[in-house]
mmCIF file of C-alpha atoms and ligand atoms in Angstrom:
data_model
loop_
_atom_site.group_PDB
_atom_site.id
_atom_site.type_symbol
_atom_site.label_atom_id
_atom_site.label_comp_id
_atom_site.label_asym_id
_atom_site.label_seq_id
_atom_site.Cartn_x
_atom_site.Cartn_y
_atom_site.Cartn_z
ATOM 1 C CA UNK A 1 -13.173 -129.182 6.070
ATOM 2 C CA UNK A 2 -14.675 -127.364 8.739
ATOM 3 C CA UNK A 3 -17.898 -128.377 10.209
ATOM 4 C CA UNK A 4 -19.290 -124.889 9.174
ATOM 5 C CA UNK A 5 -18.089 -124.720 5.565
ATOM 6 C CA UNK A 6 -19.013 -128.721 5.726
ATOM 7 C CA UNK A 7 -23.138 -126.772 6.785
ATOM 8 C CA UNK A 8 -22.293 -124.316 4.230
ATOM 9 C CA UNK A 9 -21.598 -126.608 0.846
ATOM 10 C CA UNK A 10 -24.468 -128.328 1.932
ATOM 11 C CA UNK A 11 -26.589 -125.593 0.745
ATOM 12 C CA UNK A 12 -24.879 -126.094 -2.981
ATOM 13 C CA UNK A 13 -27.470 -126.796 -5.369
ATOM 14 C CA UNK A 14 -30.400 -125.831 -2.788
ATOM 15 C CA UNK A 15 -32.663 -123.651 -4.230
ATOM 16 C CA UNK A 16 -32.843 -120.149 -2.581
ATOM 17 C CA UNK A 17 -35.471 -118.496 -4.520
ATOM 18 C CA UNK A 18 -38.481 -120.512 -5.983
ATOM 19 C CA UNK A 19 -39.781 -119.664 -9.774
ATOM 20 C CA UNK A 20 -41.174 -116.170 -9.062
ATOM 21 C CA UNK A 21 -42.971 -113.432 -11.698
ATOM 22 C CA UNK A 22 -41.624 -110.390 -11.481
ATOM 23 C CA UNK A 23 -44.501 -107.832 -10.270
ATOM 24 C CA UNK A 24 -45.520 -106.450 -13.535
ATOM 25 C CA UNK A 25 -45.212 -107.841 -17.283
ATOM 26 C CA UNK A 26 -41.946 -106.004 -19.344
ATOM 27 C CA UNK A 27 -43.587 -102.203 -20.104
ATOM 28 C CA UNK A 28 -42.282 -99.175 -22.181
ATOM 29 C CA UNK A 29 -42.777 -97.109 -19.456
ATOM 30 C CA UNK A 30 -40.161 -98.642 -17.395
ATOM 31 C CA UNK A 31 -38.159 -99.113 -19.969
ATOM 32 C CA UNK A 32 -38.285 -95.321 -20.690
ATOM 33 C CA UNK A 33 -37.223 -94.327 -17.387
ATOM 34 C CA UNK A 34 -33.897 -97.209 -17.162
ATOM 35 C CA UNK A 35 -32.958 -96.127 -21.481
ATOM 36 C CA UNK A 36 -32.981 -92.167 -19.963
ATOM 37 C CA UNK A 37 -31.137 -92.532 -17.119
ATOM 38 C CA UNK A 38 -28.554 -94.764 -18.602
ATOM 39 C CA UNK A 39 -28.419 -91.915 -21.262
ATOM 40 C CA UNK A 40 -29.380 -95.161 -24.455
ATOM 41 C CA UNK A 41 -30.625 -93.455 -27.441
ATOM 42 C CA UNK A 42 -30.487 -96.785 -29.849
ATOM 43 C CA UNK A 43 -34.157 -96.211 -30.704
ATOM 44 C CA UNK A 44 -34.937 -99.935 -30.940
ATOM 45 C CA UNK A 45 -36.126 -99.933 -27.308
ATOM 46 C CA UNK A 46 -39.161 -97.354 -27.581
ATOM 47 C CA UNK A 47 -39.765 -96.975 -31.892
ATOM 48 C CA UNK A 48 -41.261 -99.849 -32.891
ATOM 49 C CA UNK A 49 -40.561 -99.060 -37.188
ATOM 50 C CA UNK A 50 -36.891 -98.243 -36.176
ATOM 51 C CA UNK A 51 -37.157 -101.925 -34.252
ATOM 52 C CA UNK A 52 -38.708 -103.710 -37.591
ATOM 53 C CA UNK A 53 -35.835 -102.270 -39.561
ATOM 54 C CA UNK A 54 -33.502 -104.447 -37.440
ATOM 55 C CA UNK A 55 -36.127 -107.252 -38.267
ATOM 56 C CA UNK A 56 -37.424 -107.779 -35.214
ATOM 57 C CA UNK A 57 -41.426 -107.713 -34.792
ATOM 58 C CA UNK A 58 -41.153 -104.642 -32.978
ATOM 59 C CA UNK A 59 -39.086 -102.503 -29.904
ATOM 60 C CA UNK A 60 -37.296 -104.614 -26.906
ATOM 61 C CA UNK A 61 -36.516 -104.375 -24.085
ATOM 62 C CA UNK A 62 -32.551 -103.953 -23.260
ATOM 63 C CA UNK A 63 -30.896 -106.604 -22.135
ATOM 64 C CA UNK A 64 -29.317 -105.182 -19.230
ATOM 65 C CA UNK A 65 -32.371 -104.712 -17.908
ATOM 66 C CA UNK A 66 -33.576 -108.866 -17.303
ATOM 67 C CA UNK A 67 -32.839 -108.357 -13.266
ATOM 68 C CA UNK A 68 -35.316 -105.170 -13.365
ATOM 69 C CA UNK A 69 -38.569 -107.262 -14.368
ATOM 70 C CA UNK A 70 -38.099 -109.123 -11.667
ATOM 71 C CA UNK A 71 -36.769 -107.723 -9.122
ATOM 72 C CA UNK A 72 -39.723 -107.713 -5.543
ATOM 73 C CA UNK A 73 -41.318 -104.768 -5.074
ATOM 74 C CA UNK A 74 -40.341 -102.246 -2.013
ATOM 75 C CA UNK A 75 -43.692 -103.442 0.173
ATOM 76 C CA UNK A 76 -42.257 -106.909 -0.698
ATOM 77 C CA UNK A 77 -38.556 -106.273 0.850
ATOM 78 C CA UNK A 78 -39.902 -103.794 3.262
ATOM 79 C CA UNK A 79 -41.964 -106.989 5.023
ATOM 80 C CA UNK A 80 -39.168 -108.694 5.545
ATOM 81 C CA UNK A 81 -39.935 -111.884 4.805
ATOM 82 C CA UNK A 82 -37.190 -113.680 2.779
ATOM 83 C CA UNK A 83 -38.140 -115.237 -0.412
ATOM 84 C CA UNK A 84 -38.127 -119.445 0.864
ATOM 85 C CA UNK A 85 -37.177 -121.407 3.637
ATOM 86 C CA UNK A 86 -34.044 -122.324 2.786
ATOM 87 C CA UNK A 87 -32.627 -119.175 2.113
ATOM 88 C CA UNK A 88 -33.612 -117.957 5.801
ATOM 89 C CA UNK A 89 -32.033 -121.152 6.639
ATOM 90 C CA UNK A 90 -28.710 -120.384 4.717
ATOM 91 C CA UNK A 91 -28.531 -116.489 6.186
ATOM 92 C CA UNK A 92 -29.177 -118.164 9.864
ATOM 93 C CA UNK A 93 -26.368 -120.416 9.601
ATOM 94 C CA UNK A 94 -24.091 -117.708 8.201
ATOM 95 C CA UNK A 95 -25.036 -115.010 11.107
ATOM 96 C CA UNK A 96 -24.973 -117.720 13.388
ATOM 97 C CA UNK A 97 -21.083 -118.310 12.358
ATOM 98 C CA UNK A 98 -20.870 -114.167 12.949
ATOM 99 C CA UNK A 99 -20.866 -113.387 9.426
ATOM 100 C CA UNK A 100 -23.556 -110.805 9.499
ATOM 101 C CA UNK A 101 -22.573 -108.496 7.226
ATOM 102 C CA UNK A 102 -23.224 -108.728 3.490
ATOM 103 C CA UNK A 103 -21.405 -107.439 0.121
ATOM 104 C CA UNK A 104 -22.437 -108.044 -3.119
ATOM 105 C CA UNK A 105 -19.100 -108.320 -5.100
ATOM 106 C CA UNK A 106 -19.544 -109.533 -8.881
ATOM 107 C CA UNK A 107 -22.202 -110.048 -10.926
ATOM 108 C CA UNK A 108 -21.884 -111.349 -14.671
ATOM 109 C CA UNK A 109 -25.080 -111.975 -16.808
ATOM 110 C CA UNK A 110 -25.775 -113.879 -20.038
ATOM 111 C CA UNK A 111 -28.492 -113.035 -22.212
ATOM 112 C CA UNK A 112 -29.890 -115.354 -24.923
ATOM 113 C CA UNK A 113 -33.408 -114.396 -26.108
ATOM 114 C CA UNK A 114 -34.964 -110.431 -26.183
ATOM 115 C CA UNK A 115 -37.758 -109.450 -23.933
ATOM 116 C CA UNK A 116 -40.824 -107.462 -25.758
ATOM 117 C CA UNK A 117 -43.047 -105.387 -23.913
ATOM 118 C CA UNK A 118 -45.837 -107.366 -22.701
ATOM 119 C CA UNK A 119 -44.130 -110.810 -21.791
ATOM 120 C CA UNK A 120 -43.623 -112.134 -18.359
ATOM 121 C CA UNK A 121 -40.614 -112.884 -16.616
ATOM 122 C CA UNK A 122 -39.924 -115.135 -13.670
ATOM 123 C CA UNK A 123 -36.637 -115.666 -12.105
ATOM 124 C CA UNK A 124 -35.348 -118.502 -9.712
ATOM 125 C CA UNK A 125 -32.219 -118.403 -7.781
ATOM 126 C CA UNK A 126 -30.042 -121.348 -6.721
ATOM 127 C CA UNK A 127 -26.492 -121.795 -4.495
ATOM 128 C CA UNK A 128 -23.695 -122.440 -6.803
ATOM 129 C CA UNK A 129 -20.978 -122.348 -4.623
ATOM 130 C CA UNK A 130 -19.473 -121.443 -1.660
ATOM 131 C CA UNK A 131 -16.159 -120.831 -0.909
ATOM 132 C CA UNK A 132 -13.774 -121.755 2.246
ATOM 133 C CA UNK A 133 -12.818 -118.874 4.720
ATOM 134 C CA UNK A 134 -11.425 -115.905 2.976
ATOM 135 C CA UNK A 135 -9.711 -112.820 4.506
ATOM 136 C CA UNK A 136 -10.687 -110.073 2.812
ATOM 137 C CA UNK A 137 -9.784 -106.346 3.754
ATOM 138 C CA UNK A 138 -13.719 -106.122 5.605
ATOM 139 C CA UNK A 139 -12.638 -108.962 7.151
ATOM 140 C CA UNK A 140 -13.005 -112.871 7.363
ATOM 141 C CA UNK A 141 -16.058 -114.283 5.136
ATOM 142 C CA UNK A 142 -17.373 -116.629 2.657
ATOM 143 C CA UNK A 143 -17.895 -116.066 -1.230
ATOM 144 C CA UNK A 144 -21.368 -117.297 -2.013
ATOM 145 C CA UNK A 145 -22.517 -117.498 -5.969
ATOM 146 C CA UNK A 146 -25.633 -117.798 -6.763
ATOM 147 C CA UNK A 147 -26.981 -118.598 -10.452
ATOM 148 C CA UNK A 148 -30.165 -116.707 -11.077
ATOM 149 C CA UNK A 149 -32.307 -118.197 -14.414
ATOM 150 C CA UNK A 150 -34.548 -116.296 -16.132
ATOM 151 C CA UNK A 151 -37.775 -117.217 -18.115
ATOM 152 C CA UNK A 152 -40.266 -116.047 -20.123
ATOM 153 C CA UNK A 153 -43.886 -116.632 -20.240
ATOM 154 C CA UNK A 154 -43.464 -119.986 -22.134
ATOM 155 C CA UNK A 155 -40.684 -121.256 -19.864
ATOM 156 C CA UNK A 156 -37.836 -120.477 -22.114
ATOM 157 C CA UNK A 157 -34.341 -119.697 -20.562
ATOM 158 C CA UNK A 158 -34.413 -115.797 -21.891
ATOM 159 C CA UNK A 159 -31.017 -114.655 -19.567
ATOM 160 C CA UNK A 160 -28.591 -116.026 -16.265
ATOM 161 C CA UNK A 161 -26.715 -114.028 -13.944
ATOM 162 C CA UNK A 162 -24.271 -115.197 -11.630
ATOM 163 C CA UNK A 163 -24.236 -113.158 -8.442
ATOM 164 C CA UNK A 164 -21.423 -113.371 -5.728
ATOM 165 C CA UNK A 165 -21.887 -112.100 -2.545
ATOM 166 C CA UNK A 166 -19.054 -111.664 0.245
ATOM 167 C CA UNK A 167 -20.942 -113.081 3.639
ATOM 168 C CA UNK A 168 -18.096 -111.383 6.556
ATOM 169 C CA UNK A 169 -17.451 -111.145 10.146
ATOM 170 C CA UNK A 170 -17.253 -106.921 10.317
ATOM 171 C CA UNK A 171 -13.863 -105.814 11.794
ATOM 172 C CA UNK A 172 -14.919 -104.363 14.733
ATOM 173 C CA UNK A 173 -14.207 -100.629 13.834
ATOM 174 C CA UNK A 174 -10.493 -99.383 14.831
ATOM 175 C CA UNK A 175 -10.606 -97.277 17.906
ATOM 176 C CA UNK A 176 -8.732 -94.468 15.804
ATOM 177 C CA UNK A 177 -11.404 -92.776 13.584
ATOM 178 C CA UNK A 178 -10.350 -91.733 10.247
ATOM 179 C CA UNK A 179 -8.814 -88.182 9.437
ATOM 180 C CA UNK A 180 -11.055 -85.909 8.227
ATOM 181 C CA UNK A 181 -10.573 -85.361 4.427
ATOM 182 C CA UNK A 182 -7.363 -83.394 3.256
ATOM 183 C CA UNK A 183 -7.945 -80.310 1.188
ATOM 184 C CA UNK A 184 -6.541 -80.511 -2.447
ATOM 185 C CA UNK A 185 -3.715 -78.159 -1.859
ATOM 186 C CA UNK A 186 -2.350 -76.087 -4.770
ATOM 187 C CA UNK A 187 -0.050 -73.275 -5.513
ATOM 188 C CA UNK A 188 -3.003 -70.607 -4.734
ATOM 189 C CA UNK A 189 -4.457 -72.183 -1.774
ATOM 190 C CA UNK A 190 -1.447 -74.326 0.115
ATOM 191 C CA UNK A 191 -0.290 -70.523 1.617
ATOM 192 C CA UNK A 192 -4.031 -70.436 3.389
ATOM 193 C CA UNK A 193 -3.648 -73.724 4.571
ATOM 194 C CA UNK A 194 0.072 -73.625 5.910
ATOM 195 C CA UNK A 195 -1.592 -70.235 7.701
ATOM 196 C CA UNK A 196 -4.027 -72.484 9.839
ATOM 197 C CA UNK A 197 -1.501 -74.884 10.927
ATOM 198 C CA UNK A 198 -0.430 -71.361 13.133
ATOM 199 C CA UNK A 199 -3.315 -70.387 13.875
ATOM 200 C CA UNK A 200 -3.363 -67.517 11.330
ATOM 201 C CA UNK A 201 -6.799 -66.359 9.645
ATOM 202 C CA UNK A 202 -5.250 -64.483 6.694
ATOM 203 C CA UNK A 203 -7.287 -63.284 3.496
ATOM 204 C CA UNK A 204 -5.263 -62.763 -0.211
ATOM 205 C CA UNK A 205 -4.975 -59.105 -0.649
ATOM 206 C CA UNK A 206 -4.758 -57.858 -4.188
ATOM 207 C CA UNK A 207 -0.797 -55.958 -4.461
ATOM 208 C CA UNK A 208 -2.114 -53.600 -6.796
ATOM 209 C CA UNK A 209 -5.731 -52.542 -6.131
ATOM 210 C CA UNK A 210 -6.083 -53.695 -2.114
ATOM 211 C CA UNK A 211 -9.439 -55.956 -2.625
ATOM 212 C CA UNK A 212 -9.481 -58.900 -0.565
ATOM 213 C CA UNK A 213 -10.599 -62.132 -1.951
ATOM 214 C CA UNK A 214 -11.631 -65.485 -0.413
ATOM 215 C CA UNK A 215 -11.445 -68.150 -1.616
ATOM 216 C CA UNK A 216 -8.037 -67.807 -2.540
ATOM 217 C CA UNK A 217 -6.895 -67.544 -6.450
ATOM 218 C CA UNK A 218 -4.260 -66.205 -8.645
ATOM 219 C CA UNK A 219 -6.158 -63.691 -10.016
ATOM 220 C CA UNK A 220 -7.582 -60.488 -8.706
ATOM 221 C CA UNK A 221 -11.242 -60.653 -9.790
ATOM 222 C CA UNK A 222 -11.567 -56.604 -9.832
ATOM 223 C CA UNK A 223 -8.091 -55.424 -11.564
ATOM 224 C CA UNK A 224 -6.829 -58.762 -12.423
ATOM 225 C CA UNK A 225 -3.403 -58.587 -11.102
ATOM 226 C CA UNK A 226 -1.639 -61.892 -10.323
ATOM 227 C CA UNK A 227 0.222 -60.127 -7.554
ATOM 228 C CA UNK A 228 -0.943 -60.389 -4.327
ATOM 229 C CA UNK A 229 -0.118 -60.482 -0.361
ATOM 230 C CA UNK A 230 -2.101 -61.432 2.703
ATOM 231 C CA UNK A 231 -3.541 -59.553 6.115
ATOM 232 C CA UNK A 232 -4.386 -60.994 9.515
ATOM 233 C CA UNK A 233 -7.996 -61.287 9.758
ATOM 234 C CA UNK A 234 -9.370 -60.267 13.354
ATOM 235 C CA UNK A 235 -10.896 -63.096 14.058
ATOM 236 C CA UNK A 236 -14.504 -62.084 14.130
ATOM 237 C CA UNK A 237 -17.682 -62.353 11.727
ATOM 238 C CA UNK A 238 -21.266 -62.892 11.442
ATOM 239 C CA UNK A 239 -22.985 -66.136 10.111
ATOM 240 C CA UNK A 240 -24.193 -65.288 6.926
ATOM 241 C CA UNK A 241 -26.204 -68.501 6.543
ATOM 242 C CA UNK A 242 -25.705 -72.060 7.463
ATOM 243 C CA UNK A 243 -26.738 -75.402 7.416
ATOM 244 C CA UNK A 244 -26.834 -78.455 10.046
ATOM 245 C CA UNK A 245 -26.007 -81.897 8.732
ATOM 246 C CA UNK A 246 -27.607 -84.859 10.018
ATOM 247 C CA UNK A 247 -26.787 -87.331 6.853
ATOM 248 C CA UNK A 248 -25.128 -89.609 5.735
ATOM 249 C CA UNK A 249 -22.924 -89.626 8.489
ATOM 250 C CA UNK A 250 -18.610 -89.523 7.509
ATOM 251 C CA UNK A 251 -16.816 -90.837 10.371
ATOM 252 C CA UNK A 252 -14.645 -88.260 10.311
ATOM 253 C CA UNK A 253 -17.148 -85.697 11.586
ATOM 254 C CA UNK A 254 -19.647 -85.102 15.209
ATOM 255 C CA UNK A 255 -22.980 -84.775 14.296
ATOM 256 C CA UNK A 256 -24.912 -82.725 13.993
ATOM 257 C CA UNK A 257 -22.253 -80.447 12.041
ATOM 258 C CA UNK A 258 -22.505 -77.202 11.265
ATOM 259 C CA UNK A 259 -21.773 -76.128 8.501
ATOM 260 C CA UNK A 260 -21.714 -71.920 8.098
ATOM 261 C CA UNK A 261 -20.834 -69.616 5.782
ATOM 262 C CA UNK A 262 -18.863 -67.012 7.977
ATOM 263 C CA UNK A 263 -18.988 -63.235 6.823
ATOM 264 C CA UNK A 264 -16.008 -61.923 8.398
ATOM 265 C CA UNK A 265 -15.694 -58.369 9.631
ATOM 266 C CA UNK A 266 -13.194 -57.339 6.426
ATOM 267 C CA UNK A 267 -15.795 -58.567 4.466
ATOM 268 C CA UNK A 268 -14.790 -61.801 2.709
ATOM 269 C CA UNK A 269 -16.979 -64.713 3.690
ATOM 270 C CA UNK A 270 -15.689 -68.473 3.987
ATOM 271 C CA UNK A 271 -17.357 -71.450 5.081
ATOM 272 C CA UNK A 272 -16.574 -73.223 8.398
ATOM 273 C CA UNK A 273 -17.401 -75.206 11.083
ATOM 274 C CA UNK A 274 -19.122 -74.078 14.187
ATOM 275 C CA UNK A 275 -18.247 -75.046 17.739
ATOM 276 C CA UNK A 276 -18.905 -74.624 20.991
ATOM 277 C CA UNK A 277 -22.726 -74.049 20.418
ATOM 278 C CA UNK A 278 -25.783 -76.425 19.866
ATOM 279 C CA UNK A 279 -27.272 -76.046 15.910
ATOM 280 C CA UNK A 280 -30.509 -74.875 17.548
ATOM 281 C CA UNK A 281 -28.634 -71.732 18.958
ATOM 282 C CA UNK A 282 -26.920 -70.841 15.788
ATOM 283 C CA UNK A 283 -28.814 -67.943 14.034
ATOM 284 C CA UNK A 284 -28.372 -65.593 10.626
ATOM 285 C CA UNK A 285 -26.453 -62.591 11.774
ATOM 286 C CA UNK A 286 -25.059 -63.870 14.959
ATOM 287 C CA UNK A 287 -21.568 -62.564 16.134
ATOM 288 C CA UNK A 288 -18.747 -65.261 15.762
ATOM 289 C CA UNK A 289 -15.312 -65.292 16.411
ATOM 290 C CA UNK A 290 -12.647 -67.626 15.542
ATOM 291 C CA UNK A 291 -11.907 -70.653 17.031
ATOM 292 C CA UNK A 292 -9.122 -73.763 15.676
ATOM 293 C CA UNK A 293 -10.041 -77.148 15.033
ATOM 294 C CA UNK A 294 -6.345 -78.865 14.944
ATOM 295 C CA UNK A 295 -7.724 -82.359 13.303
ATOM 296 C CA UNK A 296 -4.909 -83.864 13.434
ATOM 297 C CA UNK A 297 -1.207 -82.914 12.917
ATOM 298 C CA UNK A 298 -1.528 -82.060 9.423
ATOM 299 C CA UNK A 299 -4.556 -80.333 9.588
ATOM 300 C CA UNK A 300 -5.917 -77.123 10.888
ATOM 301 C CA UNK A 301 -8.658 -75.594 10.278
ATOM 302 C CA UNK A 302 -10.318 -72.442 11.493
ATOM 303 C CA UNK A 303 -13.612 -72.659 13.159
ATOM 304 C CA UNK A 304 -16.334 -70.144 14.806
ATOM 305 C CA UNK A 305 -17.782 -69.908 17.837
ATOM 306 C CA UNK A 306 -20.942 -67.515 19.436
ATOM 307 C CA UNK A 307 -18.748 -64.284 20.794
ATOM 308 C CA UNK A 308 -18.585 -64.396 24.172
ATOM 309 C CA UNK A 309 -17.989 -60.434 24.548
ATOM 310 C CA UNK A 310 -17.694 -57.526 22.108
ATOM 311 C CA UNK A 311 -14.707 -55.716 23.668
ATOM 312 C CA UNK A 312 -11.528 -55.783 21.728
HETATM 313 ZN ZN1 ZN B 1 -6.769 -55.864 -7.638
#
């Protein structure tokens, strides 16, 4: 055994986080808000009658919810202060080892008593087990499981949950950054698409009444004819509107991206990168013309840039 997993197993059956109340006592309210958004209508967790017709005294809380009681408030994990010695202890000798990064991967609960409104939970967390050196596709790292007991106001074991967390060395990030995402190709877009890789702006004309559509589709939305051709768009446009993205960041992309919706001069609009300009230059109404961003060799895509003169 290593010296460090040696450090590491040491910390099996240390306590990491000592009895501790949750903030406030199990409430309706709360429960309200977790039964809504998880979309729970069984009416034993808000009617109290339909509760006594299951013969219990009244409505309970749901089970799932045992970690929310106790869980430390946002000042709490916003001070940074870690919940007991040896749990700074346990993180130091982990980051010390480089594993700095953390994943929670599993998480399996128990639950053996209901929680009414009004009771008190506390929960305390102890090291179960950690595992040798694993690789793992984030890279190298230790399994750690955790058992986290739960008790009510008169000490009784209400719930458990066993939590496993990955602690990893990151893979320092590949010097290739990932491809920007493909578009789902189809039979009335791949033709648009297979355009770009030339170079080609084109626009779906209708065969039968001449209206150009974008985006592409197999039906003409003023005559509904499924027959249809394309034309050469000339390249230039005004930004209709736009947006700049600043978050979350995709690796794929610069930021800040611009994202704008491109009127073009035949009148269909699509939306498109903008380059060659900084966001606080870009402006409704300003003249564009098309530029090509060739991502990579399966991807093109067309782009827009500020005109730099209006003679064509
Ligand atoms: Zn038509």
């Amino acid at each position: 055994m290593s010296d460090l997993l040696a450090r590491l197993r040491a910390f099996e059956g240390r306590t990491i986080v000592p009895a501790t109340w949750g903030p406030d006592p199990v409430n309706t309210p709360m429960i309200r808000h977790w039964v809504e958004a998880m979309g729970d209508t069984n009416p034993i967790y808000l009617d109290d009658d339909a509760a006594r017709d299951t013969g219990r005294e009244g409505a309970i809380a749901p089970a799932p919810m045992l970690q929310v009681w106790t869980m430390r408030t946002y000042a709490d994990k916003m001070s940074g202060a870690d919940p007991s010695d040896v749990w700074t202890e346990l993180i130091e000798t982990f980051d010390s080892a480089g594993f700095t990064s953390v994943v929670a991967t599993d998480s399996d609960q128990e639950f053996f008593v209901e929680l009414r409104p009004g009771e008190r939970v506390s929960a305390t967390e102890v090291v179960e087990g950690v595992s040798e050196e694993k690789q793992t596709g984030l890279g190298a790292g230790h399994f750690v499981t955790t058992l986290k007991t739960y008790r009510n106001g008169d000490g009784v074991v209400v719930g458990t949950q066993r939590w496993r967390t990955l602690r990893f060395r990151p893979t320092p990030k590949a010097a290739s950054r990932p491809l920007r995402p493909r578009p789902a190709l189809n039979a009335d877009n791949a033709f648009w698409f297979e355009a770009a890789r030339e170079h080609r702006l084109v626009i779906q004309r209708c065969a039968r009444c001449g209206v150009l559509r974008h985006p592409t589709g197999p039906m003409c939305g003023q005559c509904r004819s499924t027959e249809w051709n394309t034309v050469d768009a000339c390249g230039r446009g005004t930004v209709y509107t736009f947006v700049v993205n600043h978050h979350p960041k995709i690796d794929a992309f610069d930021y800040p991206l611009i994202v704008a919706v491109v009127e073009l001069e035949e009148g269909t609009r699509l939306i498109a990168n903008m380059t060659d300009v900084e966001p606080e230059h870009v402006f409704i109404g300003m003249p564009v013309e098309l530029d090509w961003i060739d991502a990579d060799p399966e991807l093109t895509l067309p782009a827009f840039r500020p005109q730099r003169s209006r003679e064509h």
